[in-house]
Amino acid sequence: MPEEKPGKNRVHIDFDSPDRRGEVDRLVKMGAKVVGERTAPGFEWTTLQDPDGNEFCVSG
């Protein structure tokens, strides 16, 4: 989208991978930026941004 993000994404996508760390590394090599690492009991995920600033998560 050409206009800047005024707040939260209009759509937020979550991906799941058996190799979360490997998938995050692959996505970073393709141009994504790591925004944060999060954990909850029994669950871990990484939030990333694509080159346009849209956020998405990879869990595993």
PDB file as gemmi writes it, atoms N, CA and C in Angstrom:
CRYST1    1.000    1.000    1.000  90.00  90.00  90.00 P 1                      
ATOM      1  N   MET A   1       0.842  -1.165   0.000  1.00  0.00           N  
ATOM      2  CA  MET A   1       0.000   0.000   0.000  1.00  0.00           C  
ATOM      3  C   MET A   1       0.897   1.241   0.000  1.00  0.00           C  
ATOM      4  N   PRO A   2       0.587   2.219  -0.790  1.00  0.00           N  
ATOM      5  CA  PRO A   2       1.455   3.387  -0.897  1.00  0.00           C  
ATOM      6  C   PRO A   2       1.442   4.306   0.327  1.00  0.00           C  
ATOM      7  N   GLU A   3       0.345   4.375   1.061  1.00  0.00           N  
ATOM      8  CA  GLU A   3       0.321   5.269   2.205  1.00  0.00           C  
ATOM      9  C   GLU A   3       0.953   4.601   3.429  1.00  0.00           C  
ATOM     10  N   GLU A   4       1.521   5.424   4.323  1.00  0.00           N  
ATOM     11  CA  GLU A   4       2.165   4.891   5.509  1.00  0.00           C  
ATOM     12  C   GLU A   4       1.157   4.229   6.428  1.00  0.00           C  
ATOM     13  N   LYS A   5       1.658   3.288   7.221  1.00  0.00           N  
ATOM     14  CA  LYS A   5       0.799   2.561   8.146  1.00  0.00           C  
ATOM     15  C   LYS A   5       0.417   3.471   9.315  1.00  0.00           C  
ATOM     16  N   PRO A   6      -0.884   3.775   9.481  1.00  0.00           N  
ATOM     17  CA  PRO A   6      -1.303   4.657  10.559  1.00  0.00           C  
ATOM     18  C   PRO A   6      -1.381   3.966  11.918  1.00  0.00           C  
ATOM     19  N   GLY A   7      -1.411   2.663  11.946  1.00  0.00           N  
ATOM     20  CA  GLY A   7      -1.535   1.908  13.187  1.00  0.00           C  
ATOM     21  C   GLY A   7      -1.286   0.450  12.895  1.00  0.00           C  
ATOM     22  N   LYS A   8      -2.139  -0.393  13.427  1.00  0.00           N  
ATOM     23  CA  LYS A   8      -1.994  -1.828  13.202  1.00  0.00           C  
ATOM     24  C   LYS A   8      -2.259  -2.183  11.742  1.00  0.00           C  
ATOM     25  N   ASN A   9      -1.699  -3.333  11.330  1.00  0.00           N  
ATOM     26  CA  ASN A   9      -1.950  -3.838   9.984  1.00  0.00           C  
ATOM     27  C   ASN A   9      -3.430  -4.063   9.771  1.00  0.00           C  
ATOM     28  N   ARG A  10      -3.862  -3.945   8.551  1.00  0.00           N  
ATOM     29  CA  ARG A  10      -5.246  -4.284   8.221  1.00  0.00           C  
ATOM     30  C   ARG A  10      -5.448  -5.793   8.306  1.00  0.00           C  
ATOM     31  N   VAL A  11      -4.394  -6.530   7.982  1.00  0.00           N  
ATOM     32  CA  VAL A  11      -4.407  -7.988   8.079  1.00  0.00           C  
ATOM     33  C   VAL A  11      -3.076  -8.401   8.700  1.00  0.00           C  
ATOM     34  N   HIS A  12      -3.117  -9.362   9.605  1.00  0.00           N  
ATOM     35  CA  HIS A  12      -1.892  -9.876  10.222  1.00  0.00           C  
ATOM     36  C   HIS A  12      -1.871 -11.380   9.988  1.00  0.00           C  
ATOM     37  N   ILE A  13      -0.798 -11.861   9.395  1.00  0.00           N  
ATOM     38  CA  ILE A  13      -0.689 -13.280   9.061  1.00  0.00           C  
ATOM     39  C   ILE A  13       0.289 -13.941  10.019  1.00  0.00           C  
ATOM     40  N   ASP A  14      -0.070 -15.132  10.488  1.00  0.00           N  
ATOM     41  CA  ASP A  14       0.805 -15.949  11.326  1.00  0.00           C  
ATOM     42  C   ASP A  14       1.156 -17.222  10.578  1.00  0.00           C  
ATOM     43  N   PHE A  15       2.433 -17.560  10.563  1.00  0.00           N  
ATOM     44  CA  PHE A  15       2.915 -18.790   9.942  1.00  0.00           C  
ATOM     45  C   PHE A  15       3.468 -19.694  11.032  1.00  0.00           C  
ATOM     46  N   ASP A  16       3.396 -20.998  10.818  1.00  0.00           N  
ATOM     47  CA  ASP A  16       3.939 -21.977  11.750  1.00  0.00           C  
ATOM     48  C   ASP A  16       4.964 -22.818  11.007  1.00  0.00           C  
ATOM     49  N   SER A  17       6.092 -23.089  11.634  1.00  0.00           N  
ATOM     50  CA  SER A  17       7.144 -23.880  11.006  1.00  0.00           C  
ATOM     51  C   SER A  17       7.778 -24.793  12.044  1.00  0.00           C  
ATOM     52  N   PRO A  18       8.089 -26.031  11.665  1.00  0.00           N  
ATOM     53  CA  PRO A  18       8.773 -26.920  12.601  1.00  0.00           C  
ATOM     54  C   PRO A  18      10.206 -26.440  12.892  1.00  0.00           C  
ATOM     55  N   ASP A  19      10.748 -25.579  12.010  1.00  0.00           N  
ATOM     56  CA  ASP A  19      12.079 -25.010  12.193  1.00  0.00           C  
ATOM     57  C   ASP A  19      11.939 -23.482  12.177  1.00  0.00           C  
ATOM     58  N   ARG A  20      11.381 -22.940  13.254  1.00  0.00           N  
ATOM     59  CA  ARG A  20      11.105 -21.497  13.311  1.00  0.00           C  
ATOM     60  C   ARG A  20      12.369 -20.685  13.077  1.00  0.00           C  
ATOM     61  N   ARG A  21      13.452 -21.024  13.760  1.00  0.00           N  
ATOM     62  CA  ARG A  21      14.697 -20.267  13.637  1.00  0.00           C  
ATOM     63  C   ARG A  21      15.203 -20.283  12.197  1.00  0.00           C  
ATOM     64  N   GLY A  22      15.188 -21.440  11.557  1.00  0.00           N  
ATOM     65  CA  GLY A  22      15.627 -21.546  10.167  1.00  0.00           C  
ATOM     66  C   GLY A  22      14.735 -20.747   9.228  1.00  0.00           C  
ATOM     67  N   GLU A  23      13.439 -20.770   9.480  1.00  0.00           N  
ATOM     68  CA  GLU A  23      12.498 -20.026   8.643  1.00  0.00           C  
ATOM     69  C   GLU A  23      12.692 -18.523   8.821  1.00  0.00           C  
ATOM     70  N   VAL A  24      12.905 -18.068  10.045  1.00  0.00           N  
ATOM     71  CA  VAL A  24      13.155 -16.649  10.289  1.00  0.00           C  
ATOM     72  C   VAL A  24      14.440 -16.223   9.572  1.00  0.00           C  
ATOM     73  N   ASP A  25      15.484 -17.021   9.669  1.00  0.00           N  
ATOM     74  CA  ASP A  25      16.738 -16.701   8.974  1.00  0.00           C  
ATOM     75  C   ASP A  25      16.517 -16.595   7.466  1.00  0.00           C  
ATOM     76  N   ARG A  26      15.744 -17.512   6.907  1.00  0.00           N  
ATOM     77  CA  ARG A  26      15.451 -17.495   5.470  1.00  0.00           C  
ATOM     78  C   ARG A  26      14.703 -16.221   5.085  1.00  0.00           C  
ATOM     79  N   LEU A  27      13.712 -15.843   5.890  1.00  0.00           N  
ATOM     80  CA  LEU A  27      12.921 -14.654   5.596  1.00  0.00           C  
ATOM     81  C   LEU A  27      13.748 -13.376   5.714  1.00  0.00           C  
ATOM     82  N   VAL A  28      14.654 -13.326   6.687  1.00  0.00           N  
ATOM     83  CA  VAL A  28      15.534 -12.163   6.835  1.00  0.00           C  
ATOM     84  C   VAL A  28      16.436 -12.034   5.603  1.00  0.00           C  
ATOM     85  N   LYS A  29      16.945 -13.147   5.106  1.00  0.00           N  
ATOM     86  CA  LYS A  29      17.776 -13.114   3.898  1.00  0.00           C  
ATOM     87  C   LYS A  29      16.990 -12.607   2.691  1.00  0.00           C  
ATOM     88  N   MET A  30      15.669 -12.785   2.727  1.00  0.00           N  
ATOM     89  CA  MET A  30      14.820 -12.333   1.622  1.00  0.00           C  
ATOM     90  C   MET A  30      14.357 -10.879   1.802  1.00  0.00           C  
ATOM     91  N   GLY A  31      14.747 -10.229   2.913  1.00  0.00           N  
ATOM     92  CA  GLY A  31      14.428  -8.823   3.088  1.00  0.00           C  
ATOM     93  C   GLY A  31      13.565  -8.478   4.282  1.00  0.00           C  
ATOM     94  N   ALA A  32      13.111  -9.475   5.042  1.00  0.00           N  
ATOM     95  CA  ALA A  32      12.311  -9.191   6.239  1.00  0.00           C  
ATOM     96  C   ALA A  32      13.212  -8.674   7.360  1.00  0.00           C  
ATOM     97  N   LYS A  33      12.604  -8.010   8.321  1.00  0.00           N  
ATOM     98  CA  LYS A  33      13.322  -7.466   9.474  1.00  0.00           C  
ATOM     99  C   LYS A  33      12.674  -8.005  10.744  1.00  0.00           C  
ATOM    100  N   VAL A  34      13.485  -8.510  11.664  1.00  0.00           N  
ATOM    101  CA  VAL A  34      12.958  -9.011  12.929  1.00  0.00           C  
ATOM    102  C   VAL A  34      12.556  -7.823  13.796  1.00  0.00           C  
ATOM    103  N   VAL A  35      11.306  -7.850  14.278  1.00  0.00           N  
ATOM    104  CA  VAL A  35      10.780  -6.799  15.142  1.00  0.00           C  
ATOM    105  C   VAL A  35      10.882  -7.217  16.603  1.00  0.00           C  
ATOM    106  N   GLY A  36      10.661  -8.510  16.878  1.00  0.00           N  
ATOM    107  CA  GLY A  36      10.733  -8.971  18.251  1.00  0.00           C  
ATOM    108  C   GLY A  36      10.595 -10.465  18.374  1.00  0.00           C  
ATOM    109  N   GLU A  37      11.064 -10.965  19.496  1.00  0.00           N  
ATOM    110  CA  GLU A  37      10.937 -12.378  19.854  1.00  0.00           C  
ATOM    111  C   GLU A  37      10.013 -12.452  21.060  1.00  0.00           C  
ATOM    112  N   ARG A  38       9.058 -13.351  21.033  1.00  0.00           N  
ATOM    113  CA  ARG A  38       8.090 -13.454  22.129  1.00  0.00           C  
ATOM    114  C   ARG A  38       7.974 -14.904  22.594  1.00  0.00           C  
ATOM    115  N   THR A  39       7.633 -15.062  23.869  1.00  0.00           N  
ATOM    116  CA  THR A  39       7.371 -16.392  24.410  1.00  0.00           C  
ATOM    117  C   THR A  39       6.165 -16.323  25.331  1.00  0.00           C  
ATOM    118  N   ALA A  40       5.462 -17.423  25.365  1.00  0.00           N  
ATOM    119  CA  ALA A  40       4.374 -17.661  26.303  1.00  0.00           C  
ATOM    120  C   ALA A  40       4.543 -19.112  26.730  1.00  0.00           C  
ATOM    121  N   PRO A  41       3.967 -19.525  27.821  1.00  0.00           N  
ATOM    122  CA  PRO A  41       4.143 -20.912  28.246  1.00  0.00           C  
ATOM    123  C   PRO A  41       3.833 -21.907  27.109  1.00  0.00           C  
ATOM    124  N   GLY A  42       4.866 -22.620  26.678  1.00  0.00           N  
ATOM    125  CA  GLY A  42       4.716 -23.627  25.638  1.00  0.00           C  
ATOM    126  C   GLY A  42       4.597 -23.092  24.221  1.00  0.00           C  
ATOM    127  N   PHE A  43       4.911 -21.805  24.001  1.00  0.00           N  
ATOM    128  CA  PHE A  43       4.719 -21.214  22.678  1.00  0.00           C  
ATOM    129  C   PHE A  43       5.748 -20.109  22.465  1.00  0.00           C  
ATOM    130  N   GLU A  44       6.404 -20.124  21.309  1.00  0.00           N  
ATOM    131  CA  GLU A  44       7.371 -19.082  20.956  1.00  0.00           C  
ATOM    132  C   GLU A  44       7.066 -18.583  19.555  1.00  0.00           C  
ATOM    133  N   TRP A  45       7.295 -17.281  19.322  1.00  0.00           N  
ATOM    134  CA  TRP A  45       7.093 -16.748  17.989  1.00  0.00           C  
ATOM    135  C   TRP A  45       7.994 -15.541  17.762  1.00  0.00           C  
ATOM    136  N   THR A  46       8.214 -15.254  16.489  1.00  0.00           N  
ATOM    137  CA  THR A  46       9.017 -14.113  16.077  1.00  0.00           C  
ATOM    138  C   THR A  46       8.131 -13.208  15.239  1.00  0.00           C  
ATOM    139  N   THR A  47       8.137 -11.924  15.543  1.00  0.00           N  
ATOM    140  CA  THR A  47       7.411 -10.951  14.747  1.00  0.00           C  
ATOM    141  C   THR A  47       8.401 -10.301  13.793  1.00  0.00           C  
ATOM    142  N   LEU A  48       8.011 -10.234  12.526  1.00  0.00           N  
ATOM    143  CA  LEU A  48       8.858  -9.655  11.491  1.00  0.00           C  
ATOM    144  C   LEU A  48       8.087  -8.591  10.727  1.00  0.00           C  
ATOM    145  N   GLN A  49       8.818  -7.809   9.933  1.00  0.00           N  
ATOM    146  CA  GLN A  49       8.221  -6.855   9.006  1.00  0.00           C  
ATOM    147  C   GLN A  49       8.749  -7.158   7.624  1.00  0.00           C  
ATOM    148  N   ASP A  50       7.856  -7.093   6.627  1.00  0.00           N  
ATOM    149  CA  ASP A  50       8.315  -7.202   5.253  1.00  0.00           C  
ATOM    150  C   ASP A  50       8.933  -5.856   4.853  1.00  0.00           C  
ATOM    151  N   PRO A  51       9.550  -5.757   3.666  1.00  0.00           N  
ATOM    152  CA  PRO A  51      10.186  -4.495   3.264  1.00  0.00           C  
ATOM    153  C   PRO A  51       9.240  -3.288   3.233  1.00  0.00           C  
ATOM    154  N   ASP A  52       7.937  -3.512   3.147  1.00  0.00           N  
ATOM    155  CA  ASP A  52       6.964  -2.416   3.147  1.00  0.00           C  
ATOM    156  C   ASP A  52       6.463  -2.075   4.548  1.00  0.00           C  
ATOM    157  N   GLY A  53       6.954  -2.790   5.580  1.00  0.00           N  
ATOM    158  CA  GLY A  53       6.566  -2.498   6.955  1.00  0.00           C  
ATOM    159  C   GLY A  53       5.382  -3.289   7.479  1.00  0.00           C  
ATOM    160  N   ASN A  54       4.848  -4.220   6.695  1.00  0.00           N  
ATOM    161  CA  ASN A  54       3.736  -5.057   7.146  1.00  0.00           C  
ATOM    162  C   ASN A  54       4.266  -6.129   8.093  1.00  0.00           C  
ATOM    163  N   GLU A  55       3.633  -6.269   9.239  1.00  0.00           N  
ATOM    164  CA  GLU A  55       4.090  -7.239  10.234  1.00  0.00           C  
ATOM    165  C   GLU A  55       3.415  -8.599  10.054  1.00  0.00           C  
ATOM    166  N   PHE A  56       4.182  -9.639  10.393  1.00  0.00           N  
ATOM    167  CA  PHE A  56       3.672 -11.010  10.390  1.00  0.00           C  
ATOM    168  C   PHE A  56       4.488 -11.801  11.397  1.00  0.00           C  
ATOM    169  N   CYS A  57       3.991 -12.962  11.791  1.00  0.00           N  
ATOM    170  CA  CYS A  57       4.670 -13.771  12.798  1.00  0.00           C  
ATOM    171  C   CYS A  57       4.979 -15.161  12.278  1.00  0.00           C  
ATOM    172  N   VAL A  58       6.046 -15.734  12.824  1.00  0.00           N  
ATOM    173  CA  VAL A  58       6.415 -17.133  12.566  1.00  0.00           C  
ATOM    174  C   VAL A  58       6.521 -17.799  13.934  1.00  0.00           C  
ATOM    175  N   SER A  59       5.753 -18.862  14.124  1.00  0.00           N  
ATOM    176  CA  SER A  59       5.803 -19.614  15.373  1.00  0.00           C  
ATOM    177  C   SER A  59       6.359 -20.998  15.084  1.00  0.00           C  
ATOM    178  N   GLY A  60       6.639 -21.708  16.149  1.00  0.00           N  
ATOM    179  CA  GLY A  60       7.130 -23.062  15.956  1.00  0.00           C  
ATOM    180  C   GLY A  60       7.597 -23.666  17.244  1.00  0.00           C  
TER     181      GLY A  60                                                      
END                                                                             
